[in-house]
mmCIF file with all atom_site columns, C-alpha atoms in Angstrom:
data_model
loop_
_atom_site.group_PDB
_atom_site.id
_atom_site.type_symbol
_atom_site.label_atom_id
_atom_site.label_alt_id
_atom_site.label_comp_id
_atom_site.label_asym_id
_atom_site.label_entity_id
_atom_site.label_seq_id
_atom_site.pdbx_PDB_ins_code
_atom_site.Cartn_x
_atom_site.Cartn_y
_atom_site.Cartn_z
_atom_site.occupancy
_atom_site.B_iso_or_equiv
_atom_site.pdbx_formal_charge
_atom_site.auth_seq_id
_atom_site.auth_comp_id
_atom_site.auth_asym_id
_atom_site.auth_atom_id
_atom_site.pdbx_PDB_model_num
ATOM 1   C CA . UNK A 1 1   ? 7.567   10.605 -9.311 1.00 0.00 ? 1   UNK A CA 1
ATOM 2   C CA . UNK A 1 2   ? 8.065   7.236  -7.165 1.00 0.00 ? 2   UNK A CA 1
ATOM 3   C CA . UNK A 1 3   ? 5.983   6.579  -4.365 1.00 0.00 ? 3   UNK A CA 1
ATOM 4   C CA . UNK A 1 4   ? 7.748   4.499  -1.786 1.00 0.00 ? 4   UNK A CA 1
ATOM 5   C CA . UNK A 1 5   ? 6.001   2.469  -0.111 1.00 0.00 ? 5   UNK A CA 1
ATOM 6   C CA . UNK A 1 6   ? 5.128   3.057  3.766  1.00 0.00 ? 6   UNK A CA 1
ATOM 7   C CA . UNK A 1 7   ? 5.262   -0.064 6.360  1.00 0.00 ? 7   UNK A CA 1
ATOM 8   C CA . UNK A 1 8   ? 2.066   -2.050 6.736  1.00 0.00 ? 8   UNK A CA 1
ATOM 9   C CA . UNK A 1 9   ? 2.019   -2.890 10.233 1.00 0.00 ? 9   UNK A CA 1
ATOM 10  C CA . UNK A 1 10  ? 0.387   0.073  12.570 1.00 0.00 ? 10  UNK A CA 1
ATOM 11  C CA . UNK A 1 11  ? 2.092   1.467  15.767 1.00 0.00 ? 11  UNK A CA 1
ATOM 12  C CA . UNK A 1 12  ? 1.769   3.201  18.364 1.00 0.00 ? 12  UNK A CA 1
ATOM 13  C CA . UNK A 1 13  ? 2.274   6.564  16.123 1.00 0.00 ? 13  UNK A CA 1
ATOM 14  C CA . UNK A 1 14  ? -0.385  5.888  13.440 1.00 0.00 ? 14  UNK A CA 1
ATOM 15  C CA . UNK A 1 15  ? -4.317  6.128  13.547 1.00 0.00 ? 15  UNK A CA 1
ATOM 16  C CA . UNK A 1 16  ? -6.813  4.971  11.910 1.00 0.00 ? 16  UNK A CA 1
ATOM 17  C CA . UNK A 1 17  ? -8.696  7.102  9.179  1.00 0.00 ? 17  UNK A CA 1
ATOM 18  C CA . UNK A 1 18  ? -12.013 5.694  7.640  1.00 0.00 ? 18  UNK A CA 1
ATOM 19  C CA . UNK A 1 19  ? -13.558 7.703  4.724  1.00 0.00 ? 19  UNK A CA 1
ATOM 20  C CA . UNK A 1 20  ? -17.359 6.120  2.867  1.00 0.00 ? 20  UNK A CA 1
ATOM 21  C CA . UNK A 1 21  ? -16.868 7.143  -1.255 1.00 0.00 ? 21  UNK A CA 1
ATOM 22  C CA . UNK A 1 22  ? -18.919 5.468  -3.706 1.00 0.00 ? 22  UNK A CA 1
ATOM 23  C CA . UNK A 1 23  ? -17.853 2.095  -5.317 1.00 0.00 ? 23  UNK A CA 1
ATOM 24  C CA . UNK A 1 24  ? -17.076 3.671  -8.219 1.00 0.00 ? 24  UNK A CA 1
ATOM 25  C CA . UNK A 1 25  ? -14.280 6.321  -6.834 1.00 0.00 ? 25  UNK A CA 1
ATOM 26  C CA . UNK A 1 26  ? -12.922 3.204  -4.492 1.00 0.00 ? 26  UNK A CA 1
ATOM 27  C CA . UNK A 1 27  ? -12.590 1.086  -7.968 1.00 0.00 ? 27  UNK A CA 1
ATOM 28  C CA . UNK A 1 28  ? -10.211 4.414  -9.424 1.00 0.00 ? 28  UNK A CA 1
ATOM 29  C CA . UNK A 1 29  ? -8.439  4.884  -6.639 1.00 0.00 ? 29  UNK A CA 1
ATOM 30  C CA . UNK A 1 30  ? -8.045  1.087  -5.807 1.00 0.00 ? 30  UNK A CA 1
ATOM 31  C CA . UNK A 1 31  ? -6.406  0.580  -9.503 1.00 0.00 ? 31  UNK A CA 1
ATOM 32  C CA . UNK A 1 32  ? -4.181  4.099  -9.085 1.00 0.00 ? 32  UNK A CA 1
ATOM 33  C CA . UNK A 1 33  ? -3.191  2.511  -5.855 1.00 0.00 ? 33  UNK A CA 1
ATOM 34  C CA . UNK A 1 34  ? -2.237  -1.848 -7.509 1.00 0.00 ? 34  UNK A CA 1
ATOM 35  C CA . UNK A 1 35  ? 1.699   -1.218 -7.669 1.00 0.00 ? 35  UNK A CA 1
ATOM 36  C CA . UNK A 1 36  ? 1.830   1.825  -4.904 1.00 0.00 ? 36  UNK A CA 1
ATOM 37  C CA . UNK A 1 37  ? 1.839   0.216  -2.205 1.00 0.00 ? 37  UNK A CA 1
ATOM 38  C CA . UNK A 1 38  ? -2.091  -0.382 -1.696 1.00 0.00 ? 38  UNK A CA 1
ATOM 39  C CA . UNK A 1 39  ? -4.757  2.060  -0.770 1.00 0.00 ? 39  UNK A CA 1
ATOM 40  C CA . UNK A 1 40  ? -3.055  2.645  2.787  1.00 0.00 ? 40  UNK A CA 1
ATOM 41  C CA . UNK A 1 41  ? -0.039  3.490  1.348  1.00 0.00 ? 41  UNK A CA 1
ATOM 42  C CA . UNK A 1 42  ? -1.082  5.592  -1.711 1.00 0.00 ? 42  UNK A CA 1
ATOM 43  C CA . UNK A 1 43  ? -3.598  7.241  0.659  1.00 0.00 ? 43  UNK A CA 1
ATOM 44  C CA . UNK A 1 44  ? -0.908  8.270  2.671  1.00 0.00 ? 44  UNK A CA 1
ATOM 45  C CA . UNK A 1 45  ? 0.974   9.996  -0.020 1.00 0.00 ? 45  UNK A CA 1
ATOM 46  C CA . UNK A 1 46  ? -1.921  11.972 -1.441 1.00 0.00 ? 46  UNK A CA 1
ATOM 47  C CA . UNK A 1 47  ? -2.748  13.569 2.250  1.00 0.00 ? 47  UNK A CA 1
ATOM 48  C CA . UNK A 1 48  ? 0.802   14.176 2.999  1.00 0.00 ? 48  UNK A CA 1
ATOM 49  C CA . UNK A 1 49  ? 0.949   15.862 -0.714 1.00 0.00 ? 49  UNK A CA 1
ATOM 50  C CA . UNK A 1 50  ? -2.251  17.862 0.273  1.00 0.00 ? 50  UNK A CA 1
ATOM 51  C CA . UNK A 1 51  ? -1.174  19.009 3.608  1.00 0.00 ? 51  UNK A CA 1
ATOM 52  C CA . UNK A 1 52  ? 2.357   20.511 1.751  1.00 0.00 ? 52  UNK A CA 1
ATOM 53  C CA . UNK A 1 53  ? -0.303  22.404 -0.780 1.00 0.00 ? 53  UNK A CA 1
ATOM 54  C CA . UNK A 1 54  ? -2.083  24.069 2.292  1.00 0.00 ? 54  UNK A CA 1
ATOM 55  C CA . UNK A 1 55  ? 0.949   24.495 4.490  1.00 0.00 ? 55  UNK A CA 1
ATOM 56  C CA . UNK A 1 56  ? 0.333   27.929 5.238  1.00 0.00 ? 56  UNK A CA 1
ATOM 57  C CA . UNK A 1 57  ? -3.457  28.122 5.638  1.00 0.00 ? 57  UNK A CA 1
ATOM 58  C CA . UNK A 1 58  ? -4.926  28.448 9.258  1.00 0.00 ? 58  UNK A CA 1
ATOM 59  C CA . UNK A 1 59  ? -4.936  25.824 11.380 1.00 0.00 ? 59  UNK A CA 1
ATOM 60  C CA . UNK A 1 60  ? -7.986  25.318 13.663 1.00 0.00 ? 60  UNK A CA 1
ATOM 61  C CA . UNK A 1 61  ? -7.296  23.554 17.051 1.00 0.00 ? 61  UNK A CA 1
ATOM 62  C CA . UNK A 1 62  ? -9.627  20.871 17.426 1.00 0.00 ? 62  UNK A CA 1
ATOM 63  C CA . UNK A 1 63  ? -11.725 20.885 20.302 1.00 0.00 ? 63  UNK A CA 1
ATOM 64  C CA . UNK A 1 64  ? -10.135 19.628 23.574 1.00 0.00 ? 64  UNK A CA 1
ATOM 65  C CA . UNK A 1 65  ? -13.438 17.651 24.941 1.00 0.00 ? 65  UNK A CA 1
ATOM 66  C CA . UNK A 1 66  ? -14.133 16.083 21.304 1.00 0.00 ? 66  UNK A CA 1
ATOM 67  C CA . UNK A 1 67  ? -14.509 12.578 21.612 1.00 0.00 ? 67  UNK A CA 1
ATOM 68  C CA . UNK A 1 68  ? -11.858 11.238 19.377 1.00 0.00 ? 68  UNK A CA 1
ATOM 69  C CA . UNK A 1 69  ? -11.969 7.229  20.163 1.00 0.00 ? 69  UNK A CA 1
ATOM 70  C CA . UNK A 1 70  ? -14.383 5.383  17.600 1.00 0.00 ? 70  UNK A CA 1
ATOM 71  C CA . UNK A 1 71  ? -16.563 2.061  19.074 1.00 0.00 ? 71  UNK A CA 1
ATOM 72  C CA . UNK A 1 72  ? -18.333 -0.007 16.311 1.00 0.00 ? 72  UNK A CA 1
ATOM 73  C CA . UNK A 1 73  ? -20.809 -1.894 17.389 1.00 0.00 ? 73  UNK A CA 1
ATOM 74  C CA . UNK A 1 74  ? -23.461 -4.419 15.065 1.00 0.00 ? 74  UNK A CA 1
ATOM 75  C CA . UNK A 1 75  ? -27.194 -4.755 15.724 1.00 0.00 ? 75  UNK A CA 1
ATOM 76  C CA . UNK A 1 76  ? -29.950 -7.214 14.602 1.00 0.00 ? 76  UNK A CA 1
ATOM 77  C CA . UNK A 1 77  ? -32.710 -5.363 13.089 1.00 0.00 ? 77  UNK A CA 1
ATOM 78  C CA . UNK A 1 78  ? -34.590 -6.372 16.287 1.00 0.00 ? 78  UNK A CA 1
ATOM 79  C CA . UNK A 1 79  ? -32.028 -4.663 18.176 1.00 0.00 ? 79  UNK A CA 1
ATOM 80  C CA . UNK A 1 80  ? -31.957 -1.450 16.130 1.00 0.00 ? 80  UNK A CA 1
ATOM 81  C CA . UNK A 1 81  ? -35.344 -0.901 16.298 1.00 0.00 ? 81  UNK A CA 1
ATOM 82  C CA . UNK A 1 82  ? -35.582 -1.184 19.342 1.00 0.00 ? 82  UNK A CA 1
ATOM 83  C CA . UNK A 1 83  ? -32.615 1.194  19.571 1.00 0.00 ? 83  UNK A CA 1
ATOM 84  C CA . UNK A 1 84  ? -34.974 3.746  17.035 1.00 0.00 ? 84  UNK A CA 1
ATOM 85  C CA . UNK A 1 85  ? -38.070 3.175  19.564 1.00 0.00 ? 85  UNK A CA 1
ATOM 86  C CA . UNK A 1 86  ? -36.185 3.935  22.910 1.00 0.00 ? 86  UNK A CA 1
ATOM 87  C CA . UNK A 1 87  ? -33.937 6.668  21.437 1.00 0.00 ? 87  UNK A CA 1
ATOM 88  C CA . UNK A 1 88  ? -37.054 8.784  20.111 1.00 0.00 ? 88  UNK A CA 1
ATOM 89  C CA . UNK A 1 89  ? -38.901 7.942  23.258 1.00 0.00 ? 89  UNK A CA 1
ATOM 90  C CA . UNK A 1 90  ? -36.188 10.364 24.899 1.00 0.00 ? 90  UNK A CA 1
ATOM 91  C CA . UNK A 1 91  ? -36.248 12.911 21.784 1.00 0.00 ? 91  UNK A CA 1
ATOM 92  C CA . UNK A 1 92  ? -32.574 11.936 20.602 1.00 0.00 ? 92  UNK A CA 1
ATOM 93  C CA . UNK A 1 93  ? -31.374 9.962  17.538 1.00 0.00 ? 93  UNK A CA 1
ATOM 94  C CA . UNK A 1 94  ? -29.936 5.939  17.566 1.00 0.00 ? 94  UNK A CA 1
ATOM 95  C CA . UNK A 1 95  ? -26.210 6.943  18.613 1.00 0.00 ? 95  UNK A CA 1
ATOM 96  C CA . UNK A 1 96  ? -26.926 10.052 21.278 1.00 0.00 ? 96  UNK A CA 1
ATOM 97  C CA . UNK A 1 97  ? -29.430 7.258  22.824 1.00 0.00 ? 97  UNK A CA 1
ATOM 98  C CA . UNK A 1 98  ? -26.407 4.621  23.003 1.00 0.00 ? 98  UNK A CA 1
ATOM 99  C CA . UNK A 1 99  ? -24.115 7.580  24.311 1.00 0.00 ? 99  UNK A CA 1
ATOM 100 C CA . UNK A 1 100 ? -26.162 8.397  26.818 1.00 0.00 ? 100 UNK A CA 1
ATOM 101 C CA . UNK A 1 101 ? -26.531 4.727  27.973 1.00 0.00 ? 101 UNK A CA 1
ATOM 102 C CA . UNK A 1 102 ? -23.044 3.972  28.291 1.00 0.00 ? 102 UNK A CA 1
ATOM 103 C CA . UNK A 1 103 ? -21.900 7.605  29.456 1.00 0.00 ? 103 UNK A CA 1
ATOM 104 C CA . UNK A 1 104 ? -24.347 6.872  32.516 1.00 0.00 ? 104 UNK A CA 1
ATOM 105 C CA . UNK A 1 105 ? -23.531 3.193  33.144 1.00 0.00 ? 105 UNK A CA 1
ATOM 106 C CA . UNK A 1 106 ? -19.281 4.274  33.062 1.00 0.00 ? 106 UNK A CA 1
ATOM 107 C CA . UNK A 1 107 ? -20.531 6.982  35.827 1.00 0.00 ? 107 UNK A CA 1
ATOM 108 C CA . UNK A 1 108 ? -18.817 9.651  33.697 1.00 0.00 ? 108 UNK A CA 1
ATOM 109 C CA . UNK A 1 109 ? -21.979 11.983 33.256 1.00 0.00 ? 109 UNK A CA 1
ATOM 110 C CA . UNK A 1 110 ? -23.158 13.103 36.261 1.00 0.00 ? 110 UNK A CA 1
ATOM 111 C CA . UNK A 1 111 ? -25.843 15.172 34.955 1.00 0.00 ? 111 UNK A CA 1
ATOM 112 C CA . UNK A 1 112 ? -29.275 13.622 32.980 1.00 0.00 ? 112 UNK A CA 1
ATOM 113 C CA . UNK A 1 113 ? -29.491 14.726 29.021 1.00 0.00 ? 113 UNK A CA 1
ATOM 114 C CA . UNK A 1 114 ? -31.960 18.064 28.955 1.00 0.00 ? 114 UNK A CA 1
ATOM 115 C CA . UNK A 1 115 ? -34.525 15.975 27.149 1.00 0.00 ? 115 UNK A CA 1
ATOM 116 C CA . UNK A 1 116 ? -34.653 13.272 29.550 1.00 0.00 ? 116 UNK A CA 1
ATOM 117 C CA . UNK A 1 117 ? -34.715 16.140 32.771 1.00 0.00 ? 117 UNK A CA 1
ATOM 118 C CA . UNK A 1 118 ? -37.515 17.982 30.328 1.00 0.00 ? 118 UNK A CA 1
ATOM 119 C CA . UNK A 1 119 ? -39.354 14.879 29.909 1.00 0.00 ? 119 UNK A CA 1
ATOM 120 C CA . UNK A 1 120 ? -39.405 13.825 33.617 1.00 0.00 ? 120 UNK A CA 1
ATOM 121 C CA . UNK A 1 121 ? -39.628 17.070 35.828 1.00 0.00 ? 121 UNK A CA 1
ATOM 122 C CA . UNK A 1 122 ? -43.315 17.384 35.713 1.00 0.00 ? 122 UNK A CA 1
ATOM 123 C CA . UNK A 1 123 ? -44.089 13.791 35.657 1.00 0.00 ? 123 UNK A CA 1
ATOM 124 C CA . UNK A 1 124 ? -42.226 13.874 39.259 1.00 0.00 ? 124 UNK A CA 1
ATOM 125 C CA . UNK A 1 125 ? -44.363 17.415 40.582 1.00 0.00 ? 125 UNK A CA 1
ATOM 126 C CA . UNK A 1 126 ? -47.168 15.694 39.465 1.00 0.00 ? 126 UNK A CA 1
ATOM 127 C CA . UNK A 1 127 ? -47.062 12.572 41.650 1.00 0.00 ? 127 UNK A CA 1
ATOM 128 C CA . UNK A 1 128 ? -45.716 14.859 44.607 1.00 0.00 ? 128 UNK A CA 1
ATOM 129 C CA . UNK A 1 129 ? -49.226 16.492 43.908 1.00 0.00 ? 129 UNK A CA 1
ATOM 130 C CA . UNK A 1 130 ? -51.138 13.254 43.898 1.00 0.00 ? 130 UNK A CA 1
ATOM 131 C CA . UNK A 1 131 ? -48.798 11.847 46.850 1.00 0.00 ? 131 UNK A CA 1
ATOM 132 C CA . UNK A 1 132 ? -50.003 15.129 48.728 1.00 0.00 ? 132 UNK A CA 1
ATOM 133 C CA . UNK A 1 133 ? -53.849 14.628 47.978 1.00 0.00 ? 133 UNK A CA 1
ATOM 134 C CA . UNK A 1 134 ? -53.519 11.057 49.256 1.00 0.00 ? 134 UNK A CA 1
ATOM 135 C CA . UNK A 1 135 ? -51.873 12.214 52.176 1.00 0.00 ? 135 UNK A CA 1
ATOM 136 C CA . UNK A 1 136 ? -54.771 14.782 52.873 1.00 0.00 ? 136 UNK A CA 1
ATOM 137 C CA . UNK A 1 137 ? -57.319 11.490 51.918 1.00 0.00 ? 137 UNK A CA 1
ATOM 138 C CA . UNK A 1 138 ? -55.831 9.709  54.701 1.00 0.00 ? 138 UNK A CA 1
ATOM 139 C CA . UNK A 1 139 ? -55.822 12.398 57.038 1.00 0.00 ? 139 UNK A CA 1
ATOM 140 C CA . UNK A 1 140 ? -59.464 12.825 56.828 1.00 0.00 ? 140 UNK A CA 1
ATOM 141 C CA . UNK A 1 141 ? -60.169 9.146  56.418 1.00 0.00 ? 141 UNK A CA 1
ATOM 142 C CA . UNK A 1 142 ? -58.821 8.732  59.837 1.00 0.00 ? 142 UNK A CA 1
ATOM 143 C CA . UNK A 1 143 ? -60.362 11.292 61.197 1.00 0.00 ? 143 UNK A CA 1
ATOM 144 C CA . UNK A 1 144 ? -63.487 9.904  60.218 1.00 0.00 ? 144 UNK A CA 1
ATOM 145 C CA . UNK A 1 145 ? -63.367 6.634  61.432 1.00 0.00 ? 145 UNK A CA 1
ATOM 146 C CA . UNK A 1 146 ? -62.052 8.190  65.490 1.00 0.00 ? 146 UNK A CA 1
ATOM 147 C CA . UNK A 1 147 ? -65.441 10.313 64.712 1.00 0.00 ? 147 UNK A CA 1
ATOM 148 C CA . UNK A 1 148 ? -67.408 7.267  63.936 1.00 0.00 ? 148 UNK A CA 1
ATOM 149 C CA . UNK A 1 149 ? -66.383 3.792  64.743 1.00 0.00 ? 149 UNK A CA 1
ATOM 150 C CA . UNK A 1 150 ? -69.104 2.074  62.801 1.00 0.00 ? 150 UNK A CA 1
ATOM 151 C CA . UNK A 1 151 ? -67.603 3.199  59.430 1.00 0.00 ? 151 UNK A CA 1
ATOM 152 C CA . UNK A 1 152 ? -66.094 0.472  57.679 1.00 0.00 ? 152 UNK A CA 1
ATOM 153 C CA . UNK A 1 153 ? -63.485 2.776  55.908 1.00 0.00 ? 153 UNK A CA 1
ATOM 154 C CA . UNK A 1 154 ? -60.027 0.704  57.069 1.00 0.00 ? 154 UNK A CA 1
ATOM 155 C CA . UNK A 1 155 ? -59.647 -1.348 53.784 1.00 0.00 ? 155 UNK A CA 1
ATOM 156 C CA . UNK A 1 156 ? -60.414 1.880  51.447 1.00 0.00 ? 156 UNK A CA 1
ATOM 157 C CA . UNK A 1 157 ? -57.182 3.281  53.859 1.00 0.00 ? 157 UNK A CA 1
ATOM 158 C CA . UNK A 1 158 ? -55.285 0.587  53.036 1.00 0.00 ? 158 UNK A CA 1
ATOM 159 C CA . UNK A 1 159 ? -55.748 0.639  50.133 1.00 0.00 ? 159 UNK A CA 1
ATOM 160 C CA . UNK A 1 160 ? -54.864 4.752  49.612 1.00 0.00 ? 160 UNK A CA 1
ATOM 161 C CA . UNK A 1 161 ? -51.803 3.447  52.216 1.00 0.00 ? 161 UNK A CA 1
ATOM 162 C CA . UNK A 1 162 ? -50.592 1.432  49.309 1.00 0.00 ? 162 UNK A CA 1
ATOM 163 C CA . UNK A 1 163 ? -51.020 3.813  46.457 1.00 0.00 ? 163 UNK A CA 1
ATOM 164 C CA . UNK A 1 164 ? -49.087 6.333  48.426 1.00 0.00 ? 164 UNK A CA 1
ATOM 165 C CA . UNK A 1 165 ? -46.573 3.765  48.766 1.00 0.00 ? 165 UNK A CA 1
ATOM 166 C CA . UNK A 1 166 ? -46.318 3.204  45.129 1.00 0.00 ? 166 UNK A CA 1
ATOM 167 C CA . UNK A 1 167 ? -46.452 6.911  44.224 1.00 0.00 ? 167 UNK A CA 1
ATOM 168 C CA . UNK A 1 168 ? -43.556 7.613  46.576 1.00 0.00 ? 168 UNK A CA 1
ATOM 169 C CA . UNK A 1 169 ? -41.022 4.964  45.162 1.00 0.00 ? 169 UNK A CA 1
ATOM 170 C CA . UNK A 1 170 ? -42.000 6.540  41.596 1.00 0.00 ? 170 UNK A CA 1
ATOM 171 C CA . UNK A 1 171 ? -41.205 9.777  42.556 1.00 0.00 ? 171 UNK A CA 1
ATOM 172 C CA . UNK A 1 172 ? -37.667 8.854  44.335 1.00 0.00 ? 172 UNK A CA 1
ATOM 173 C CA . UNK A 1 173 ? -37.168 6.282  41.331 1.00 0.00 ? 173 UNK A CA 1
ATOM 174 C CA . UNK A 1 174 ? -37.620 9.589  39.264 1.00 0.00 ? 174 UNK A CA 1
ATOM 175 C CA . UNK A 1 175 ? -35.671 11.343 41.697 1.00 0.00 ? 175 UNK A CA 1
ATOM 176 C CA . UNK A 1 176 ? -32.861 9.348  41.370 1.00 0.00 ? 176 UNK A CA 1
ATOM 177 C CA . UNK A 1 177 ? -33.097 9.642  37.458 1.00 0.00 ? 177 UNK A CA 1
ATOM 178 C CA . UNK A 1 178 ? -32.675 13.461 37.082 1.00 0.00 ? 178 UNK A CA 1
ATOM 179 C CA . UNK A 1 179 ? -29.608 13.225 39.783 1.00 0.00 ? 179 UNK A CA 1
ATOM 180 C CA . UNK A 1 180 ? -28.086 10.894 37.113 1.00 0.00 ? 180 UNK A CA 1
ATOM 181 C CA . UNK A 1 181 ? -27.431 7.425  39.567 1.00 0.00 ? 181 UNK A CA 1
ATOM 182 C CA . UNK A 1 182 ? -26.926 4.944  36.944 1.00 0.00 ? 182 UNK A CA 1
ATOM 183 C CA . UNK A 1 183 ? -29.510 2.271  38.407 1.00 0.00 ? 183 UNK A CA 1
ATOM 184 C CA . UNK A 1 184 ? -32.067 4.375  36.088 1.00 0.00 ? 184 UNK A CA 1
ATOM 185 C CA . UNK A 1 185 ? -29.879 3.409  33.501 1.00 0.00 ? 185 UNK A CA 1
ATOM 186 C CA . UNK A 1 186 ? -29.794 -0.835 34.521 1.00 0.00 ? 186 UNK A CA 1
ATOM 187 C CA . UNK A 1 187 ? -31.546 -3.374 32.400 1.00 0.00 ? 187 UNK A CA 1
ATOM 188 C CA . UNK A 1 188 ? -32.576 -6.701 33.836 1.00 0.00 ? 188 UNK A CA 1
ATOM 189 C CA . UNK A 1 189 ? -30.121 -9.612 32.451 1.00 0.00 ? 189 UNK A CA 1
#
């Protein structure tokens, strides 16, 4: 049997496969493959040879919202740990972390990832609580000081004015997180 070999150059009509084996399997098939045509070539052949043996099992349709486009990216080991910290701060491994990141900075998620909503839903009722009690705090702090003008309560007021402040831009930064805006997402340069 001859094995002819098949044009190097891609086009639009070819994809890329990538496959990990051991060294030891490349080394066989790299020295089946010396005077085929190369690996891409003799690889090729042996699929299209396989496919003919199976011919009339089942096919299974893959799924239509599959990702099927393949980004490689490279990390120092600064970066990647940082990667491993963040990622299992949010319950998710390395890759659904980066995912996630560029899913909500492209604007194509509109939703947050369940672990993230999990994570931050009570985190956000509990501030409204707090925000609430301050509110209440303030109420009866200025109540107090109509009642009695020699109370020198106006600094401990603004002082709960400011907290409430703070509390409140938490709980619509948080806000904005589980609607998905991508400024949750934004990093400082």
């Amino acid at each position: 049997m001859s094995i002819a070999p098949q044009p190097a150059s891609p086009t639009k009509d070819t994809a890329m496969l990538t496959a990990r084996v051991d060294r030891e399997l490349l080394a066989a098939f790299d020295a089946v493959a010396e005077g085929r045509g190369g690996r891409s070539a003799l690889l090729r052949t042996v699929l299209q040879q396989s496919l003919k043996h199976v011919a009339d099992a089942p096919r299974i349709a893959p799924r239509a919202d599959s990702p099927s486009n393949r980004v490689n990216l490279r990390f120092t080991d600064v970066e990647t740990a940082v990667l491993d910290h963040r990622a299992a701060q949010r319950g998710v491994d390395r890759a659904g972390w980066i995912k996630a990141l560029v899913r909500r900075h492209l604007a194509l998620k509109a939703g947050v990832d369940d672990g993230l909503r999990d994570a931050v839903a009570p985190i956000r009722m509990q501030l409204t609580r707090i925000g609430r009690n301050l509110n209440q705090a303030m109420k009866a702090g200025n109540a107090a000081m109509m009642a009695d003008s020699g109370l020198q309560i106006d600094r401990e007021l603004r002082r709960i004015a400011d907290m409430r402040e703070e509390i409140n831009e938490q709980i619509e930064a948080l806000a904005a997180a589980l609607r998905g805006e991508t400024a949750f997402w934004e990093v400082a340069d």
